[in-house]
Short mmCIF file of C-alpha atoms in Angstrom, two decimals:
data_model
loop_
_atom_site.label_atom_id
_atom_site.label_comp_id
_atom_site.label_asym_id
_atom_site.label_seq_id
_atom_site.Cartn_x
_atom_site.Cartn_y
_atom_site.Cartn_z
CA MET A 255 0.00 0.00 0.00
CA THR A 256 2.91 2.36 0.63
CA VAL A 257 4.04 2.13 -3.01
CA LEU A 258 0.47 2.75 -4.18
CA ALA A 259 0.18 5.77 -1.85
CA ALA A 260 3.41 7.23 -3.25
CA ALA A 261 2.19 6.67 -6.83
CA VAL A 262 -1.18 8.30 -6.15
CA ALA A 263 0.51 11.24 -4.39
CA LEU A 264 2.90 11.65 -7.32
CA ALA A 265 -0.04 11.66 -9.73
CA GLY A 266 -1.68 14.31 -7.57
CA SER A 267 1.48 16.43 -7.79
CA LEU A 268 1.42 16.13 -11.57
CA PHE A 269 -2.20 17.28 -11.76
CA PHE A 270 -1.49 20.15 -9.38
CA ALA A 271 1.53 21.21 -11.44
CA LEU A 272 -0.45 21.06 -14.68
CA GLY A 273 -3.24 23.15 -13.19
CA ALA A 274 -0.86 25.77 -11.80
CA ALA A 275 1.02 26.02 -15.12
CA LEU A 276 -2.22 26.43 -17.10
CA GLN A 277 -3.50 29.13 -14.77
CA GLN A 278 -0.18 30.97 -14.80
CA PHE A 279 -0.12 30.92 -18.59
CA GLU A 280 -3.58 32.47 -18.78
CA ALA A 281 -2.81 35.03 -16.07
CA SER A 282 0.40 36.07 -17.82
CA VAL A 283 -1.18 36.66 -21.24
CA ALA A 284 -4.53 38.11 -20.18
CA LYS A 285 -5.88 40.66 -17.75
CA PRO A 286 -5.34 38.90 -14.38
CA SER A 287 -8.77 39.59 -12.87
CA LEU A 288 -10.92 36.71 -11.69
CA HIS A 289 -13.83 37.94 -13.78
CA ALA A 290 -11.73 37.80 -16.93
CA LEU A 291 -9.97 34.55 -16.07
CA LEU A 292 -13.21 32.76 -15.27
CA ARG A 293 -14.18 33.19 -18.94
CA ARG A 294 -11.03 31.49 -20.21
CA PRO A 295 -11.49 27.70 -20.67
CA ARG A 296 -7.81 26.89 -20.16
CA TRP A 297 -7.79 28.66 -16.79
CA LEU A 298 -10.89 26.71 -15.73
CA ILE A 299 -9.28 23.44 -16.85
CA GLY A 300 -6.30 24.39 -14.70
CA GLY A 301 -8.60 24.86 -11.73
CA ALA A 302 -10.16 21.44 -12.32
CA ALA A 303 -6.68 19.88 -12.51
CA ILE A 304 -5.73 21.50 -9.18
CA LEU A 305 -8.89 20.11 -7.56
CA ALA A 306 -8.10 16.67 -8.99
CA GLY A 307 -4.57 16.92 -7.60
CA GLY A 308 -5.92 17.80 -4.18
CA GLY A 309 -8.34 14.87 -4.30
CA LEU A 310 -5.55 12.46 -5.22
CA HIS A 311 -3.40 13.80 -2.39
CA ILE A 312 -6.21 13.19 0.11
CA ALA A 313 -6.68 9.69 -1.31
CA ALA A 314 -2.95 9.03 -0.95
CA LEU A 315 -3.09 10.05 2.72
CA GLY A 316 -5.70 7.34 3.20
CA LEU A 317 -3.44 4.74 1.59
CA GLY A 318 -0.07 5.39 3.17
CA PRO A 319 1.87 7.22 5.89
CA LEU A 320 2.28 10.98 5.94
CA THR A 321 6.07 10.65 5.72
CA VAL A 322 5.69 9.04 2.29
CA VAL A 323 2.82 11.11 0.89
CA GLN A 324 3.89 14.62 1.88
CA PRO A 325 7.33 14.56 0.18
CA MET A 326 5.63 13.48 -3.05
CA GLY A 327 3.65 16.73 -2.99
CA VAL A 328 6.90 18.69 -3.22
CA ALA A 329 7.49 17.18 -6.68
CA SER A 330 4.82 19.48 -8.13
CA LEU A 331 7.42 22.25 -8.52
CA LEU A 332 9.69 20.00 -10.58
CA PHE A 333 6.73 19.00 -12.76
CA ALA A 334 5.35 22.52 -13.09
CA LEU A 335 8.45 24.26 -14.44
CA PRO A 336 8.82 22.13 -17.62
CA ILE A 337 5.05 22.26 -18.23
CA ALA A 338 4.98 26.05 -17.88
CA ALA A 339 8.05 26.44 -20.08
CA GLY A 340 6.41 24.29 -22.77
CA LEU A 341 3.23 26.37 -22.69
CA HIS A 342 5.35 29.47 -23.30
CA GLY A 343 7.21 27.77 -26.15
CA ARG A 344 10.61 27.32 -24.57
CA ARG A 345 12.75 24.76 -22.79
CA PRO A 346 13.47 25.13 -19.08
CA ALA A 347 17.08 26.13 -18.43
CA ARG A 348 19.29 23.76 -16.47
CA GLN A 349 19.98 26.46 -13.89
CA GLU A 350 16.23 26.93 -13.47
CA LEU A 351 15.67 23.21 -12.85
CA ALA A 352 18.65 23.06 -10.49
CA ALA A 353 17.25 25.94 -8.43
CA ALA A 354 13.85 24.21 -8.35
CA ALA A 355 15.52 21.02 -7.11
CA VAL A 356 17.13 22.98 -4.26
CA VAL A 357 13.71 24.36 -3.28
CA ALA A 358 12.21 20.86 -3.46
CA ILE A 359 14.95 19.38 -1.25
CA GLY A 360 14.47 22.13 1.33
CA LEU A 361 10.68 21.67 1.34
CA MET A 362 11.04 17.91 1.57
CA GLY A 363 13.24 18.35 4.62
CA LEU A 364 10.68 20.63 6.22
CA VAL A 365 7.72 18.29 5.73
CA LEU A 366 9.69 15.31 7.02
CA LEU A 367 10.86 17.20 10.12
CA MET A 368 7.43 18.46 11.16
CA PRO A 369 6.22 16.60 14.28
CA GLU A 370 2.84 14.91 13.91
CA HIS A 371 -0.03 16.21 16.02
CA THR A 372 -2.52 13.57 17.15
CA GLY A 373 -4.64 15.44 19.70
CA PRO A 374 -7.96 17.23 19.16
CA THR A 375 -7.95 20.45 17.16
CA HIS A 376 -9.74 23.36 18.81
CA LEU A 377 -9.80 27.04 17.87
CA SER A 378 -11.58 29.58 20.04
CA PRO A 379 -13.58 32.46 18.49
CA GLN A 380 -10.83 34.85 19.64
CA GLY A 381 -8.31 32.59 17.97
CA ALA A 382 -10.29 32.65 14.72
CA VAL A 383 -10.34 36.46 14.79
CA THR A 384 -6.59 36.46 15.44
CA LEU A 385 -6.05 34.01 12.58
CA LEU A 386 -7.94 36.13 10.06
CA GLY A 387 -6.55 39.41 11.38
CA VAL A 388 -2.89 38.39 11.42
CA SER A 389 -3.03 36.70 8.01
CA GLY A 390 -4.89 39.69 6.56
CA VAL A 391 -2.37 42.22 7.90
CA ALA A 392 0.57 40.10 6.71
CA ALA A 393 -0.99 39.76 3.25
CA VAL A 394 -1.53 43.52 2.99
CA LEU A 395 2.05 44.27 4.08
CA LEU A 396 3.44 41.82 1.51
CA TRP A 397 1.21 43.36 -1.18
CA ALA A 398 2.42 46.86 -0.20
CA GLY A 399 6.03 45.70 -0.42
CA SER A 400 5.41 44.26 -3.88
CA ARG A 401 4.45 47.71 -5.16
CA VAL A 402 8.07 48.86 -5.11
CA ALA A 403 9.78 45.57 -6.01
CA SER A 404 11.16 44.29 -9.30
CA PRO A 405 8.88 42.06 -11.43
CA ALA A 406 10.43 38.91 -9.96
CA GLY A 407 10.19 40.40 -6.48
CA ARG A 408 6.54 41.31 -7.04
CA ALA A 409 5.80 37.76 -8.14
CA ALA A 410 7.50 36.39 -5.02
CA LEU A 411 5.87 38.80 -2.56
CA LEU A 412 2.37 38.44 -4.01
CA ALA A 413 2.69 34.66 -4.06
CA THR A 414 3.93 34.74 -0.47
CA SER A 415 0.90 36.86 0.42
CA SER A 416 -1.27 34.22 -1.25
CA GLY A 417 0.54 31.47 0.63
CA VAL A 418 -0.11 33.19 3.97
CA LEU A 419 -3.83 33.40 3.17
CA TYR A 420 -3.91 29.80 1.96
CA GLY A 421 -2.16 28.78 5.18
CA ALA A 422 -4.89 30.50 7.16
CA THR A 423 -7.49 28.74 5.01
CA ALA A 424 -5.84 25.37 5.62
CA THR A 425 -5.86 26.02 9.36
CA LEU A 426 -9.60 26.75 9.32
CA VAL A 427 -10.25 23.62 7.24
CA ARG A 428 -8.31 21.49 9.73
CA VAL A 429 -10.32 22.96 12.60
CA LEU A 430 -13.60 22.19 10.82
CA ILE A 431 -12.54 18.63 9.99
CA ASP A 432 -10.73 17.63 13.20
CA GLY A 433 -12.36 19.86 15.78
CA GLY A 434 -16.03 19.75 14.82
CA TRP A 435 -18.26 21.72 12.49
CA ASN A 436 -18.74 25.43 13.15
CA TRP A 437 -20.98 27.47 10.85
CA TRP A 438 -19.21 30.75 11.64
CA TYR A 439 -15.85 29.31 10.67
CA ALA A 440 -17.34 27.77 7.53
CA LEU A 441 -18.81 31.14 6.52
CA ALA A 442 -15.45 32.85 7.12
CA LEU A 443 -13.55 30.26 5.09
CA PRO A 444 -14.15 31.74 1.58
CA ILE A 445 -12.70 35.13 2.58
CA PRO A 446 -8.99 34.17 2.84
CA ALA A 447 -9.41 31.54 0.11
CA LEU A 448 -10.72 34.02 -2.50
CA LEU A 449 -8.19 36.68 -1.53
CA ALA A 450 -5.42 34.09 -1.83
CA LEU A 451 -6.62 33.11 -5.30
CA MET A 452 -6.66 36.75 -6.42
CA MET A 453 -3.16 37.40 -5.06
CA LEU A 454 -1.82 34.27 -6.72
CA GLN A 455 -3.22 35.15 -10.14
CA ARG A 456 -1.69 38.62 -9.80
CA ALA A 457 1.64 37.02 -8.93
CA TYR A 458 1.35 34.73 -11.97
CA SER A 459 0.69 37.73 -14.21
CA PHE A 460 4.27 38.95 -13.76
CA GLY A 461 5.55 35.93 -15.64
CA HIS A 462 8.15 34.54 -13.23
CA PHE A 463 6.31 31.28 -12.66
CA GLY A 464 9.07 29.40 -10.85
CA VAL A 465 9.49 32.22 -8.34
CA SER A 466 5.79 32.61 -7.60
CA PHE A 467 5.09 28.86 -7.41
CA ALA A 468 8.07 28.22 -5.13
CA SER A 469 7.14 31.15 -2.88
CA LEU A 470 3.61 29.79 -2.59
CA GLN A 471 4.83 26.30 -1.73
CA ILE A 472 7.07 27.67 1.02
CA ALA A 473 4.69 30.23 2.55
CA ASP A 474 1.58 28.03 2.66
CA PRO A 475 2.89 25.20 4.90
CA LEU A 476 5.05 27.47 7.05
CA THR A 477 2.06 29.70 7.78
CA ALA A 478 -0.11 26.69 8.64
CA VAL A 479 2.61 25.37 10.97
CA ALA A 480 2.99 28.77 12.65
CA PHE A 481 -0.76 29.13 13.22
CA GLY A 482 -0.92 25.55 14.42
CA ALA A 483 1.72 26.27 17.04
CA LEU A 484 0.40 29.68 18.12
CA LEU A 485 -3.35 29.01 18.07
CA LEU A 486 -3.83 25.25 18.22
CA GLY A 487 -1.05 24.27 20.62
CA GLU A 488 0.72 22.02 18.13
CA PRO A 489 4.42 21.21 18.52
CA LEU A 490 7.12 22.85 16.45
CA PRO A 491 10.16 21.04 15.07
CA THR A 492 13.31 21.52 17.14
CA GLY A 493 17.00 21.64 16.34
CA VAL A 494 19.00 23.21 13.55
CA LEU A 495 17.85 20.93 10.71
CA PRO A 496 14.46 22.64 10.14
CA VAL A 497 16.21 26.01 9.98
CA LEU A 498 18.68 24.66 7.43
CA ALA A 499 15.86 23.16 5.37
CA ALA A 500 13.95 26.46 5.34
CA ALA A 501 17.13 28.36 4.41
CA LEU A 502 17.75 25.92 1.57
CA ALA A 503 14.23 26.40 0.22
CA ALA A 504 14.60 30.19 0.46
CA ALA A 505 18.00 30.12 -1.27
CA GLY A 506 16.53 28.05 -4.09
CA THR A 507 13.72 30.59 -4.52
CA VAL A 508 16.25 33.43 -4.77
CA ALA A 509 18.14 31.42 -7.38
CA LEU A 510 14.90 30.89 -9.30
CA ALA A 511 14.33 34.64 -9.32
CA ARG A 512 17.71 35.06 -10.99
CA THR A 513 17.40 32.21 -13.50
CA THR A 514 13.72 31.97 -14.47
CA PRO A 515 13.04 34.01 -17.63
CA LEU A 516 10.11 36.38 -17.98
CA ASP A 517 7.12 34.54 -19.49
CA ALA A 518 4.56 37.28 -19.89
CA ARG A 519 3.19 39.71 -22.39
CA PRO A 520 4.31 43.28 -21.60
CA LEU A 521 1.00 44.41 -20.09
CA GLU A 522 0.53 47.14 -17.54
CA ARG A 523 0.34 45.45 -14.13
CA THR A 524 -1.41 47.36 -11.40
CA LEU A 525 -3.32 46.40 -8.29
#
């Protein structure tokens, strides 16, 4: 069953990578508003592929241990770069793939070093307000910083903003699944999720797909882990290895910013 779980998780990563690459392509060649993107079939197909990838990942978690399934999810970055390059009519550079591999190794180290939490998941109403408030303020600050950054920097900061909001969304989902249903939390759930989607499409519109996708993959789990520790009482990894893994992932993202070419039509980008 472990081999099957790894295969299913790897298939999920491929679907997720395909969906992200399709959506980035559409966001980089069209006006990156949700209203406009929702009318583009290829962007919608990308969304369906992402949902399929998520479903396969959940199925894999039911078939095998977390330590096998989670590292397979990191492979989506290595799948996504060649797919995105092909959509834009080019080959991925070796330096680009090498930088992506560094990010993947760092992320793999992080997911393997995270201690597993087996207790009940509970979030108080004050905690929910804190979750939404902190993630919202962080997202706004990252967006403000992107206004004065280079195109690659804007892609990274906006994707990080999206990752923070997705991390908050993931925390709420975990509370609803593991801690019991709460209608107020369920009603609040679409707010960070939709804002995250908007920020991510804006990040994609700047054309540096590897940078934005890597930034998203780093920010999302780290935010969820931070909220889990601060608001849910979950344990944090200890020692120097998690710090080294995070530094490796960050260094790979910086390298991607320097090696990934611009894949976007020269449109005016404002937010």
